[in-house]
PDB file of C-alpha atoms in Angstrom:
ATOM      1  CA  MET K   1     -18.593  -0.918 -10.821  1.00 63.00           C
ATOM      2  CA  ASP K   2     -21.418  -3.548  -9.817  1.00 89.00           C
ATOM      3  CA  ALA K   3     -21.320  -6.061  -7.154  1.00 92.00           C
ATOM      4  CA  ASP K   4     -20.696  -8.929  -9.626  1.00 95.00           C
ATOM      5  CA  TRP K   5     -17.564  -7.282 -10.871  1.00 95.00           C
ATOM      6  CA  GLU K   6     -16.372  -6.532  -7.308  1.00 94.00           C
ATOM      7  CA  LYS K   7     -16.880 -10.142  -6.538  1.00 97.00           C
ATOM      8  CA  ARG K   8     -15.002 -11.394  -9.606  1.00 97.00           C
ATOM      9  CA  ILE K   9     -12.017  -8.990  -9.000  1.00 97.00           C
ATOM     10  CA  ALA K  10     -11.855 -10.236  -5.403  1.00 97.00           C
ATOM     11  CA  ALA K  11     -11.908 -13.837  -6.473  1.00 97.00           C
ATOM     12  CA  ALA K  12      -8.986 -13.053  -8.795  1.00 97.00           C
ATOM     13  CA  TRP K  13      -7.031 -11.618  -5.992  1.00 97.00           C
ATOM     14  CA  ASP K  14      -7.871 -14.487  -3.791  1.00 97.00           C
ATOM     15  CA  ASP K  15      -6.464 -16.806  -6.346  1.00 96.00           C
ATOM     16  CA  LEU K  16      -3.080 -14.996  -6.762  1.00 95.00           C
ATOM     17  CA  ASP K  17      -1.003 -17.388  -4.868  1.00 94.00           C
ATOM     18  CA  THR K  18      -2.227 -20.397  -6.965  1.00 95.00           C
ATOM     19  CA  TYR K  19      -0.574 -18.917 -10.000  1.00 93.00           C
ATOM     20  CA  GLY K  20       3.106 -18.820  -8.851  1.00 89.00           C
ATOM     21  CA  GLU K  21       5.877 -17.173 -10.611  1.00 89.00           C
ATOM     22  CA  GLU K  22       5.729 -19.261 -13.699  1.00 91.00           C
ATOM     23  CA  ARG K  23       2.056 -18.098 -14.392  1.00 94.00           C
ATOM     24  CA  ALA K  24       2.348 -14.547 -13.374  1.00 95.00           C
ATOM     25  CA  GLU K  25       1.543 -13.414 -17.002  1.00 96.00           C
ATOM     26  CA  GLU K  26      -1.676 -15.479 -16.867  1.00 96.00           C
ATOM     27  CA  PHE K  27      -2.724 -13.732 -13.643  1.00 97.00           C
ATOM     28  CA  ARG K  28      -2.018 -10.284 -15.051  1.00 97.00           C
ATOM     29  CA  ALA K  29      -4.106 -11.271 -18.140  1.00 97.00           C
ATOM     30  CA  ARG K  30      -7.076 -12.264 -15.873  1.00 97.00           C
ATOM     31  CA  ILE K  31      -6.836  -8.884 -14.224  1.00 98.00           C
ATOM     32  CA  GLU K  32      -6.552  -7.115 -17.500  1.00 97.00           C
ATOM     33  CA  ALA K  33      -9.784  -8.791 -18.797  1.00 97.00           C
ATOM     34  CA  LEU K  34     -11.594  -7.522 -15.772  1.00 97.00           C
ATOM     35  CA  VAL K  35     -10.232  -4.180 -16.091  1.00 97.00           C
ATOM     36  CA  GLY K  36     -11.321  -4.191 -19.728  1.00 97.00           C
ATOM     37  CA  GLU K  37     -14.968  -4.162 -18.409  1.00 96.00           C
ATOM     38  CA  LEU K  38     -14.538  -0.928 -16.581  1.00 96.00           C
ATOM     39  CA  PRO K  39     -15.206   2.472 -18.341  1.00 94.00           C
ATOM     40  CA  GLU K  40     -12.203   3.864 -19.803  1.00 90.00           C
ATOM     41  CA  ALA K  41     -11.900   6.873 -17.398  1.00 92.00           C
ATOM     42  CA  ASP K  42     -12.366   4.584 -14.262  1.00 96.00           C
ATOM     43  CA  ALA K  43      -9.296   5.119 -12.126  1.00 97.00           C
ATOM     44  CA  ARG K  44      -9.663   1.555 -10.767  1.00 97.00           C
ATOM     45  CA  GLY K  45      -8.294   0.374 -14.113  1.00 97.00           C
ATOM     46  CA  PRO K  46      -4.674   1.584 -13.668  1.00 98.00           C
ATOM     47  CA  PHE K  47      -4.908   0.831 -10.066  1.00 98.00           C
ATOM     48  CA  GLU K  48      -5.804  -2.868 -10.539  1.00 98.00           C
ATOM     49  CA  ARG K  49      -3.188  -3.112 -13.329  1.00 98.00           C
ATOM     50  CA  ALA K  50      -0.618  -1.613 -11.055  1.00 98.00           C
ATOM     51  CA  CYS K  51      -1.491  -4.040  -8.284  1.00 98.00           C
ATOM     52  CA  ALA K  52      -1.147  -6.905 -10.680  1.00 98.00           C
ATOM     53  CA  PHE K  53       2.337  -5.966 -11.756  1.00 97.00           C
ATOM     54  CA  ASP K  54       3.342  -5.093  -8.220  1.00 97.00           C
ATOM     55  CA  SER K  55       2.086  -8.401  -6.821  1.00 96.00           C
ATOM     56  CA  THR K  56       4.093 -10.365  -9.592  1.00 96.00           C
ATOM     57  CA  GLY K  57       7.409  -8.576  -8.954  1.00 95.00           C
ATOM     58  CA  HIS K  58       7.234  -5.559 -11.235  1.00 97.00           C
ATOM     59  CA  SER K  59       7.238  -2.628  -9.033  1.00 97.00           C
ATOM     60  CA  ASP K  60       8.962  -0.586 -11.792  1.00 97.00           C
ATOM     61  CA  ARG K  61       5.882  -1.120 -14.141  1.00 98.00           C
ATOM     62  CA  ALA K  62       3.445  -0.455 -11.273  1.00 98.00           C
ATOM     63  CA  VAL K  63       4.625   2.938 -10.423  1.00 98.00           C
ATOM     64  CA  PRO K  64       3.445   4.802 -13.443  1.00 98.00           C
ATOM     65  CA  LEU K  65      -0.004   3.071 -13.299  1.00 98.00           C
ATOM     66  CA  TYR K  66      -0.430   4.035  -9.631  1.00 98.00           C
ATOM     67  CA  GLU K  67       0.461   7.511 -10.428  1.00 98.00           C
ATOM     68  CA  GLU K  68      -2.139   7.486 -13.304  1.00 98.00           C
ATOM     69  CA  ALA K  69      -4.819   6.260 -10.825  1.00 98.00           C
ATOM     70  CA  LEU K  70      -4.061   9.144  -8.602  1.00 98.00           C
ATOM     71  CA  ALA K  71      -4.038  11.589 -11.568  1.00 97.00           C
ATOM     72  CA  GLN K  72      -7.406  10.171 -12.625  1.00 97.00           C
ATOM     73  CA  GLY K  73      -8.824  10.938  -9.160  1.00 97.00           C
ATOM     74  CA  ILE K  74      -9.121   7.538  -7.546  1.00 97.00           C
ATOM     75  CA  ASP K  75     -10.830   8.273  -4.233  1.00 95.00           C
ATOM     76  CA  GLY K  76     -11.804   7.045  -0.767  1.00 92.00           C
ATOM     77  CA  TYR K  77     -10.349   3.734   0.429  1.00 93.00           C
ATOM     78  CA  HIS K  78      -8.778   2.899  -2.839  1.00 95.00           C
ATOM     79  CA  ARG K  79      -7.025   6.234  -2.990  1.00 97.00           C
ATOM     80  CA  ARG K  80      -5.333   5.435   0.333  1.00 97.00           C
ATOM     81  CA  ARG K  81      -4.400   1.993  -0.884  1.00 97.00           C
ATOM     82  CA  THR K  82      -2.916   3.566  -4.021  1.00 98.00           C
ATOM     83  CA  VAL K  83      -0.755   5.928  -1.971  1.00 98.00           C
ATOM     84  CA  ILE K  84       0.590   3.034   0.203  1.00 98.00           C
ATOM     85  CA  GLN K  85       1.232   0.792  -2.668  1.00 98.00           C
ATOM     86  CA  LEU K  86       2.825   3.537  -4.691  1.00 98.00           C
ATOM     87  CA  ALA K  87       5.132   4.406  -1.928  1.00 98.00           C
ATOM     88  CA  SER K  88       6.013   0.759  -1.461  1.00 98.00           C
ATOM     89  CA  SER K  89       6.797   0.473  -5.171  1.00 98.00           C
ATOM     90  CA  LEU K  90       8.930   3.660  -5.023  1.00 98.00           C
ATOM     91  CA  ARG K  91      10.869   2.216  -2.048  1.00 98.00           C
ATOM     92  CA  ASN K  92      11.426  -0.960  -4.100  1.00 97.00           C
ATOM     93  CA  THR K  93      12.705   0.959  -7.062  1.00 97.00           C
ATOM     94  CA  GLY K  94      15.051   3.177  -4.764  1.00 97.00           C
ATOM     95  CA  ARG K  95      13.082   6.272  -4.852  1.00 98.00           C
ATOM     96  CA  LEU K  96      12.957   6.612  -1.063  1.00 98.00           C
ATOM     97  CA  GLN K  97      12.493  10.377  -0.579  1.00 98.00           C
ATOM     98  CA  GLU K  98       9.456  10.290  -2.893  1.00 98.00           C
ATOM     99  CA  ALA K  99       8.002   7.469  -0.965  1.00 98.00           C
ATOM    100  CA  ILE K 100       8.559   9.174   2.321  1.00 98.00           C
ATOM    101  CA  THR K 101       7.124  12.485   0.956  1.00 98.00           C
ATOM    102  CA  LEU K 102       4.010  10.705  -0.274  1.00 98.00           C
ATOM    103  CA  LEU K 103       3.279   8.691   2.830  1.00 97.00           C
ATOM    104  CA  THR K 104       4.104  11.309   5.626  1.00 97.00           C
ATOM    105  CA  PRO K 105       0.743  13.337   5.127  1.00 97.00           C
ATOM    106  CA  GLU K 106      -1.124  10.006   5.460  1.00 96.00           C
ATOM    107  CA  LEU K 107       0.022   9.983   9.107  1.00 95.00           C
ATOM    108  CA  ASP K 108      -2.564  12.897   9.669  1.00 93.00           C
ATOM    109  CA  ALA K 109      -5.173  11.821   7.297  1.00 91.00           C
ATOM    110  CA  GLU K 110      -8.539  10.645   8.510  1.00 89.00           C
ATOM    111  CA  HIS K 111      -7.957   7.452  10.367  1.00 90.00           C
ATOM    112  CA  ASP K 112      -9.121   3.984   9.081  1.00 94.00           C
ATOM    113  CA  GLU K 113      -7.992   0.463   8.930  1.00 95.00           C
ATOM    114  CA  LEU K 114      -5.129   1.215   6.766  1.00 96.00           C
ATOM    115  CA  ASP K 115      -3.314   3.447   9.416  1.00 96.00           C
ATOM    116  CA  ASP K 116      -0.954   0.611  10.425  1.00 95.00           C
ATOM    117  CA  ALA K 117      -0.168  -0.185   6.756  1.00 96.00           C
ATOM    118  CA  VAL K 118       0.799   3.473   6.307  1.00 97.00           C
ATOM    119  CA  ARG K 119       3.091   3.384   9.313  1.00 96.00           C
ATOM    120  CA  ALA K 120       4.649   0.034   8.411  1.00 96.00           C
ATOM    121  CA  THR K 121       5.409   1.090   4.878  1.00 98.00           C
ATOM    122  CA  LEU K 122       6.757   4.431   6.020  1.00 98.00           C
ATOM    123  CA  ALA K 123       8.963   2.638   8.641  1.00 98.00           C
ATOM    124  CA  LEU K 124      10.501   0.422   5.848  1.00 98.00           C
ATOM    125  CA  CYS K 125      11.097   3.515   3.770  1.00 98.00           C
ATOM    126  CA  LEU K 126      12.723   5.309   6.731  1.00 98.00           C
ATOM    127  CA  ILE K 127      14.966   2.327   7.663  1.00 97.00           C
ATOM    128  CA  ASP K 128      16.237   2.143   3.992  1.00 97.00           C
ATOM    129  CA  ALA K 129      16.970   5.834   4.231  1.00 97.00           C
ATOM    130  CA  ASP K 130      19.069   5.381   7.249  1.00 97.00           C
ATOM    131  CA  ARG K 131      16.582   6.853   9.535  1.00 97.00           C
ATOM    132  CA  GLY K 132      16.217   3.973  11.959  1.00 96.00           C
ATOM    133  CA  ARG K 133      15.106   5.790  15.086  1.00 95.00           C
ATOM    134  CA  GLU K 134      12.173   7.229  13.157  1.00 96.00           C
ATOM    135  CA  ALA K 135      11.448   3.799  11.668  1.00 97.00           C
ATOM    136  CA  VAL K 136      11.428   2.067  15.043  1.00 97.00           C
ATOM    137  CA  ALA K 137       9.388   4.845  16.571  1.00 96.00           C
ATOM    138  CA  LEU K 138       6.738   4.452  13.979  1.00 96.00           C
ATOM    139  CA  ALA K 139       6.659   0.659  14.264  1.00 96.00           C
ATOM    140  CA  VAL K 140       6.531   0.644  18.041  1.00 96.00           C
ATOM    141  CA  GLY K 141       3.930   3.476  17.997  1.00 94.00           C
ATOM    142  CA  ALA K 142       1.833   1.385  15.583  1.00 94.00           C
ATOM    143  CA  LEU K 143       2.140  -1.735  17.646  1.00 95.00           C
ATOM    144  CA  ALA K 144       1.431  -0.152  21.035  1.00 95.00           C
ATOM    145  CA  PRO K 145      -2.285   0.055  20.763  1.00 94.00           C
ATOM    146  CA  HIS K 146      -2.603  -3.740  19.892  1.00 94.00           C
ATOM    147  CA  LEU K 147      -0.639  -4.853  22.936  1.00 96.00           C
ATOM    148  CA  PRO K 148      -2.498  -6.515  25.729  1.00 95.00           C
ATOM    149  CA  ARG K 149      -0.513  -4.465  28.210  1.00 96.00           C
ATOM    150  CA  TYR K 150       2.098  -1.604  28.262  1.00 96.00           C
ATOM    151  CA  GLN K 151       0.331   0.436  25.660  1.00 95.00           C
ATOM    152  CA  ARG K 152       1.083   3.665  27.338  1.00 95.00           C
ATOM    153  CA  SER K 153       4.718   2.861  28.089  1.00 96.00           C
ATOM    154  CA  MET K 154       5.396   1.722  24.518  1.00 96.00           C
ATOM    155  CA  ALA K 155       3.735   4.798  23.003  1.00 94.00           C
ATOM    156  CA  ASN K 156       5.895   6.989  25.263  1.00 94.00           C
ATOM    157  CA  TYR K 157       9.071   4.962  24.310  1.00 94.00           C
ATOM    158  CA  ALA K 158       8.188   5.454  20.577  1.00 94.00           C
ATOM    159  CA  ARG K 159       7.705   9.139  21.079  1.00 93.00           C
ATOM    160  CA  LEU K 160      11.030   9.538  23.078  1.00 94.00           C
ATOM    161  CA  LEU K 161      12.996   7.863  20.210  1.00 93.00           C
ATOM    162  CA  VAL K 162      12.306  10.837  17.972  1.00 93.00           C
ATOM    163  CA  GLU K 163      11.782  13.772  20.468  1.00 90.00           C
ATOM    164  CA  PRO K 164      14.832  15.908  21.089  1.00 72.00           C
ATOM    165  CA  GLU K 165      15.995  15.677  24.680  1.00 67.00           C
TER     166      GLU K 165
END
């Protein structure tokens, strides 16, 4: 889509918190109007719709739309966002194993600014699946590079949480 559309969709998302719960439908209508400008086969359409449902408390309605975006071939940065957000919605709807299965390959994907979001979302899924040691290992491992000191120690501690003795 063109730069003007990108600017308008970004502005809509920037305004999300001004709507509040009582105006969630109005926010979704704003997103729907913008999505209506996209070509029918554009995978950003179901992605943006899914995000709107997800962000207004309807993970159950977001899941099939995220799946549609993936099926339509959403790619690049938006593909990875779709995977992360779908996994989060799957978690919210109790489909933990599907979420874990979806996110795990992202640990080895080409690294980008979403790496920590992958790890944080997967850690939440793991803790809900009663896999606490793995969850903490992921969280500490993701945090380690951002610490002003102790990066090596924390990375080793994270590894030792899940390595067999």
